[in-house]
Amino acid sequence: MSKVLLIDDDVELMTLLQEYLMEEGYEVVTDNDGRVAISAAADRSVDIIVLDIMMPRMNGIEVLQRIRKVSQIPVLMLTARGDDVDRISGLNLGADDYVPKPCSPGELAARLRAILRRAGQSTNVETADAVKAGRLVLHSGSRTAEWDGVPLELTGTEFSLLEVLTRSAGQLVSKQDISKRAFGKPLTPFDRRIDVHISSVRQKLGIRDDGQSWIQSVRGQGYQLLVD
């Protein structure tokens, strides 16, 4: 089991990511102090570090610099969306990859798997790569999907949304829960992104034999993926 260290001062986001990654088969520890990451890198007490750039005390770029003086442990940076300066700085200093915030837990998990695979890590996460619900199969590692054995073309956002519903197939999932798990942030008032993307996924899945959509909506509450 690979051990992940999450370093960020956003408690809500860290809790969300920790819960998701643990479900994926990782051992996860969190902290809000970059100095903990430096120590963990020096003694190799974790397998990979997820490091936010914007933090109090010591920012992520400085932490990464110090890590690279003592270790080549894999590091994935969390950057502000659109902040190319921080992204480029992190990569130049030896970061293995970056994910813009807010990020979906599914995307983060996929990036972690890819980094660990490149680093030669053997992880139990691979055995839990496929998520199945009836005719639908999702491969979290490659972020690809199959419907009735045929490749299903999905955008990254559509995959994240469908993954949330698939993991709770047959159960109603609230829009708030979908937003947190798929986008990594709470749903805001008048935000219709989920509805728009769900509509697109419905079209791609087609109609059931009984004439219903495979994704049912409960007005004002959320969505449910039906299974055979």
Short mmCIF file of C-alpha atoms in Angstrom, two decimals:
data_model
loop_
_atom_site.label_atom_id
_atom_site.label_comp_id
_atom_site.label_asym_id
_atom_site.label_seq_id
_atom_site.Cartn_x
_atom_site.Cartn_y
_atom_site.Cartn_z
CA MET A 1 0.00 0.00 0.00
CA SER A 2 1.51 3.33 -1.08
CA LYS A 3 1.64 6.07 1.54
CA VAL A 4 0.68 9.60 0.51
CA LEU A 5 1.46 12.80 2.43
CA LEU A 6 -0.95 15.69 1.71
CA ILE A 7 0.35 19.14 2.67
CA ASP A 8 -2.20 21.98 2.49
CA ASP A 9 -3.84 24.43 4.90
CA ASP A 10 -7.27 23.94 3.28
CA VAL A 11 -8.74 21.56 5.85
CA GLU A 12 -11.96 20.87 3.93
CA LEU A 13 -10.12 19.98 0.73
CA MET A 14 -7.58 17.81 2.55
CA THR A 15 -10.33 15.88 4.31
CA LEU A 16 -12.13 15.30 1.01
CA LEU A 17 -8.97 14.13 -0.78
CA GLN A 18 -7.89 11.96 2.14
CA GLU A 19 -11.22 10.13 2.28
CA TYR A 20 -11.23 9.56 -1.49
CA LEU A 21 -7.64 8.32 -1.67
CA MET A 22 -8.17 5.97 1.25
CA GLU A 23 -11.13 4.45 -0.61
CA GLU A 24 -8.75 4.00 -3.55
CA GLY A 25 -6.42 1.91 -1.40
CA TYR A 26 -3.82 4.45 -0.30
CA GLU A 27 -2.55 5.11 3.20
CA VAL A 28 -2.90 8.88 3.66
CA VAL A 29 -1.57 11.36 6.20
CA THR A 30 -2.16 15.12 6.15
CA ASP A 31 -0.52 18.22 7.57
CA ASN A 32 -0.48 21.99 7.00
CA ASP A 33 3.24 22.57 7.57
CA GLY A 34 5.72 22.22 4.71
CA ARG A 35 8.48 21.35 7.16
CA VAL A 36 6.73 18.02 7.74
CA ALA A 37 7.16 17.26 4.02
CA ILE A 38 10.88 18.01 4.18
CA SER A 39 11.29 15.67 7.14
CA ALA A 40 9.23 12.92 5.50
CA ALA A 41 11.28 13.21 2.31
CA ALA A 42 14.54 12.96 4.22
CA ASP A 43 13.62 9.77 6.06
CA ARG A 44 11.49 8.29 3.22
CA SER A 45 8.55 7.69 5.57
CA VAL A 46 6.09 8.22 2.68
CA ASP A 47 6.04 7.20 -1.00
CA ILE A 48 4.78 10.44 -2.55
CA ILE A 49 4.03 14.00 -1.43
CA VAL A 50 1.17 16.23 -2.59
CA LEU A 51 2.24 19.80 -1.87
CA ASP A 52 0.23 23.01 -2.12
CA ILE A 53 2.15 26.06 -3.28
CA MET A 54 0.20 28.71 -1.34
CA MET A 55 0.80 27.98 2.35
CA PRO A 56 1.67 29.97 5.48
CA ARG A 57 5.11 29.76 7.16
CA MET A 58 6.88 28.32 4.10
CA ASN A 59 5.44 28.28 0.57
CA GLY A 60 5.43 25.16 -1.56
CA ILE A 61 8.19 26.32 -3.90
CA GLU A 62 10.61 26.78 -0.99
CA VAL A 63 9.56 23.44 0.48
CA LEU A 64 10.19 21.72 -2.86
CA GLN A 65 13.66 23.31 -3.09
CA ARG A 66 14.57 21.91 0.32
CA ILE A 67 13.10 18.50 -0.50
CA ARG A 68 15.22 18.22 -3.62
CA LYS A 69 18.37 18.86 -1.60
CA VAL A 70 17.78 15.67 0.40
CA SER A 71 15.55 13.40 -1.70
CA GLN A 72 14.18 12.56 -5.15
CA ILE A 73 10.85 11.39 -3.67
CA PRO A 74 7.94 11.99 -6.08
CA VAL A 75 6.21 15.35 -5.50
CA LEU A 76 2.95 16.52 -7.05
CA MET A 77 2.21 20.23 -6.71
CA LEU A 78 -1.20 21.82 -6.21
CA THR A 79 -1.24 25.17 -8.01
CA ALA A 80 -3.71 28.01 -8.40
CA ARG A 81 -5.61 27.61 -11.66
CA GLY A 82 -3.97 29.61 -14.43
CA ASP A 83 -0.84 30.40 -12.40
CA ASP A 84 1.77 29.47 -15.00
CA VAL A 85 4.66 31.06 -13.07
CA ASP A 86 4.25 28.75 -10.06
CA ARG A 87 3.63 25.75 -12.30
CA ILE A 88 6.78 26.34 -14.35
CA SER A 89 8.84 27.10 -11.26
CA GLY A 90 7.71 23.87 -9.62
CA LEU A 91 8.50 21.75 -12.67
CA ASN A 92 11.91 23.41 -13.10
CA LEU A 93 12.75 22.64 -9.47
CA GLY A 94 11.94 18.97 -9.90
CA ALA A 95 8.21 18.54 -9.27
CA ASP A 96 6.94 15.37 -10.96
CA ASP A 97 3.57 16.84 -11.93
CA TYR A 98 1.05 19.49 -10.97
CA VAL A 99 -2.74 19.72 -10.62
CA PRO A 100 -4.57 23.07 -10.69
CA LYS A 101 -6.90 23.81 -7.76
CA PRO A 102 -9.72 23.20 -7.29
CA CYS A 103 -9.04 19.67 -8.46
CA SER A 104 -11.27 16.62 -8.61
CA PRO A 105 -10.23 13.74 -6.34
CA GLY A 106 -10.45 11.41 -9.33
CA GLU A 107 -7.96 13.44 -11.34
CA LEU A 108 -5.57 13.64 -8.39
CA ALA A 109 -5.75 9.87 -7.87
CA ALA A 110 -5.04 9.26 -11.56
CA ARG A 111 -2.00 11.58 -11.48
CA LEU A 112 -0.67 9.85 -8.35
CA ARG A 113 -1.01 6.44 -9.98
CA ALA A 114 0.85 7.64 -13.07
CA ILE A 115 3.69 9.15 -11.03
CA LEU A 116 4.09 6.06 -8.85
CA ARG A 117 4.02 3.84 -11.92
CA ARG A 118 6.81 5.89 -13.53
CA ALA A 119 8.75 5.73 -10.28
CA GLY A 120 8.52 1.94 -10.33
CA GLN A 121 6.18 1.64 -7.37
CA SER A 122 4.06 -1.51 -7.13
CA THR A 123 0.77 -0.57 -5.51
CA ASN A 124 -2.36 -2.37 -4.50
CA VAL A 125 -4.32 0.50 -6.01
CA GLU A 126 -4.00 -1.06 -9.45
CA THR A 127 -6.15 -4.00 -8.39
CA ALA A 128 -8.94 -1.56 -7.63
CA ASP A 129 -8.52 0.30 -10.91
CA ALA A 130 -11.79 -0.84 -12.51
CA VAL A 131 -15.09 0.47 -11.17
CA LYS A 132 -18.11 -1.44 -12.48
CA ALA A 133 -21.87 -0.83 -12.42
CA GLY A 134 -24.00 -2.95 -14.72
CA ARG A 135 -22.90 -2.39 -18.32
CA LEU A 136 -20.54 0.42 -17.34
CA VAL A 137 -16.85 -0.03 -16.55
CA LEU A 138 -14.59 2.88 -15.57
CA HIS A 139 -10.80 2.61 -15.43
CA SER A 140 -9.64 5.20 -12.93
CA GLY A 141 -5.95 4.90 -13.77
CA SER A 142 -6.33 5.70 -17.47
CA ARG A 143 -9.60 7.63 -16.97
CA THR A 144 -11.27 5.66 -19.75
CA ALA A 145 -14.72 4.07 -19.85
CA GLU A 146 -16.57 1.24 -21.57
CA TRP A 147 -20.30 0.77 -22.11
CA ASP A 148 -21.38 -2.74 -23.08
CA GLY A 149 -17.74 -3.45 -23.91
CA VAL A 150 -17.50 -0.50 -26.30
CA PRO A 151 -15.22 2.49 -25.52
CA LEU A 152 -17.22 5.44 -24.22
CA GLU A 153 -15.86 8.84 -25.21
CA LEU A 154 -15.97 11.16 -22.21
CA THR A 155 -14.43 14.51 -21.39
CA GLY A 156 -12.39 14.75 -18.19
CA THR A 157 -15.25 16.46 -16.38
CA GLU A 158 -17.78 13.91 -17.60
CA PHE A 159 -15.55 11.07 -16.40
CA SER A 160 -15.22 12.64 -12.93
CA LEU A 161 -19.00 13.07 -12.62
CA LEU A 162 -19.77 9.57 -13.88
CA GLU A 163 -17.15 8.06 -11.57
CA VAL A 164 -18.88 9.61 -8.56
CA LEU A 165 -22.26 8.21 -9.64
CA THR A 166 -20.78 4.80 -10.50
CA ARG A 167 -19.17 4.42 -7.10
CA SER A 168 -22.63 5.00 -5.60
CA ALA A 169 -24.62 3.19 -8.30
CA GLY A 170 -28.26 2.63 -7.36
CA GLN A 171 -28.10 5.35 -4.72
CA LEU A 172 -29.11 9.00 -4.82
CA VAL A 173 -26.09 11.32 -4.72
CA SER A 174 -26.71 14.95 -3.83
CA LYS A 175 -25.44 17.71 -6.08
CA GLN A 176 -23.37 19.03 -3.19
CA ASP A 177 -21.67 15.66 -2.78
CA ILE A 178 -21.11 15.36 -6.52
CA SER A 179 -19.51 18.81 -6.64
CA LYS A 180 -17.16 18.07 -3.75
CA ARG A 181 -16.11 14.66 -5.02
CA ALA A 182 -15.90 15.49 -8.74
CA PHE A 183 -14.68 19.11 -8.64
CA GLY A 184 -13.06 19.24 -5.22
CA LYS A 185 -15.15 22.18 -4.02
CA PRO A 186 -18.65 22.90 -2.61
CA LEU A 187 -21.52 23.66 -4.97
CA THR A 188 -22.22 27.37 -5.29
CA PRO A 189 -25.66 28.96 -5.82
CA PHE A 190 -26.86 29.03 -9.45
CA ASP A 191 -24.02 26.73 -10.56
CA ARG A 192 -25.49 24.60 -13.38
CA ARG A 193 -22.30 22.86 -14.52
CA ILE A 194 -23.35 19.51 -13.07
CA ASP A 195 -26.71 19.59 -14.85
CA VAL A 196 -25.13 20.51 -18.19
CA HIS A 197 -22.49 17.77 -18.02
CA ILE A 198 -24.97 15.15 -16.78
CA SER A 199 -27.18 15.95 -19.77
CA SER A 200 -24.26 15.24 -22.09
CA VAL A 201 -23.43 11.95 -20.33
CA ARG A 202 -27.08 10.87 -20.58
CA GLN A 203 -26.98 11.29 -24.34
CA LYS A 204 -23.84 9.17 -24.57
CA LEU A 205 -25.32 6.36 -22.45
CA GLY A 206 -28.56 6.31 -24.39
CA ILE A 207 -31.99 5.15 -23.18
CA ARG A 208 -32.93 2.05 -21.20
CA ASP A 209 -35.32 -0.56 -22.62
CA ASP A 210 -38.06 0.91 -20.44
CA GLY A 211 -37.57 4.33 -22.02
CA GLN A 212 -35.92 5.88 -18.97
CA SER A 213 -32.53 7.55 -18.79
CA TRP A 214 -29.74 5.60 -17.12
CA ILE A 215 -29.16 8.65 -14.91
CA GLN A 216 -32.26 9.65 -12.96
CA SER A 217 -32.69 13.07 -11.37
CA VAL A 218 -34.57 13.90 -8.20
CA ARG A 219 -35.60 17.54 -8.42
CA GLY A 220 -33.67 19.73 -6.03
CA GLN A 221 -31.76 16.79 -4.56
CA GLY A 222 -29.38 15.04 -6.95
CA TYR A 223 -28.77 12.21 -9.37
CA GLN A 224 -28.81 8.42 -9.35
CA LEU A 225 -27.17 5.98 -11.77
CA LEU A 226 -29.48 3.04 -12.46
CA VAL A 227 -28.10 -0.48 -12.79
CA ASP A 228 -29.54 -3.52 -14.59
#
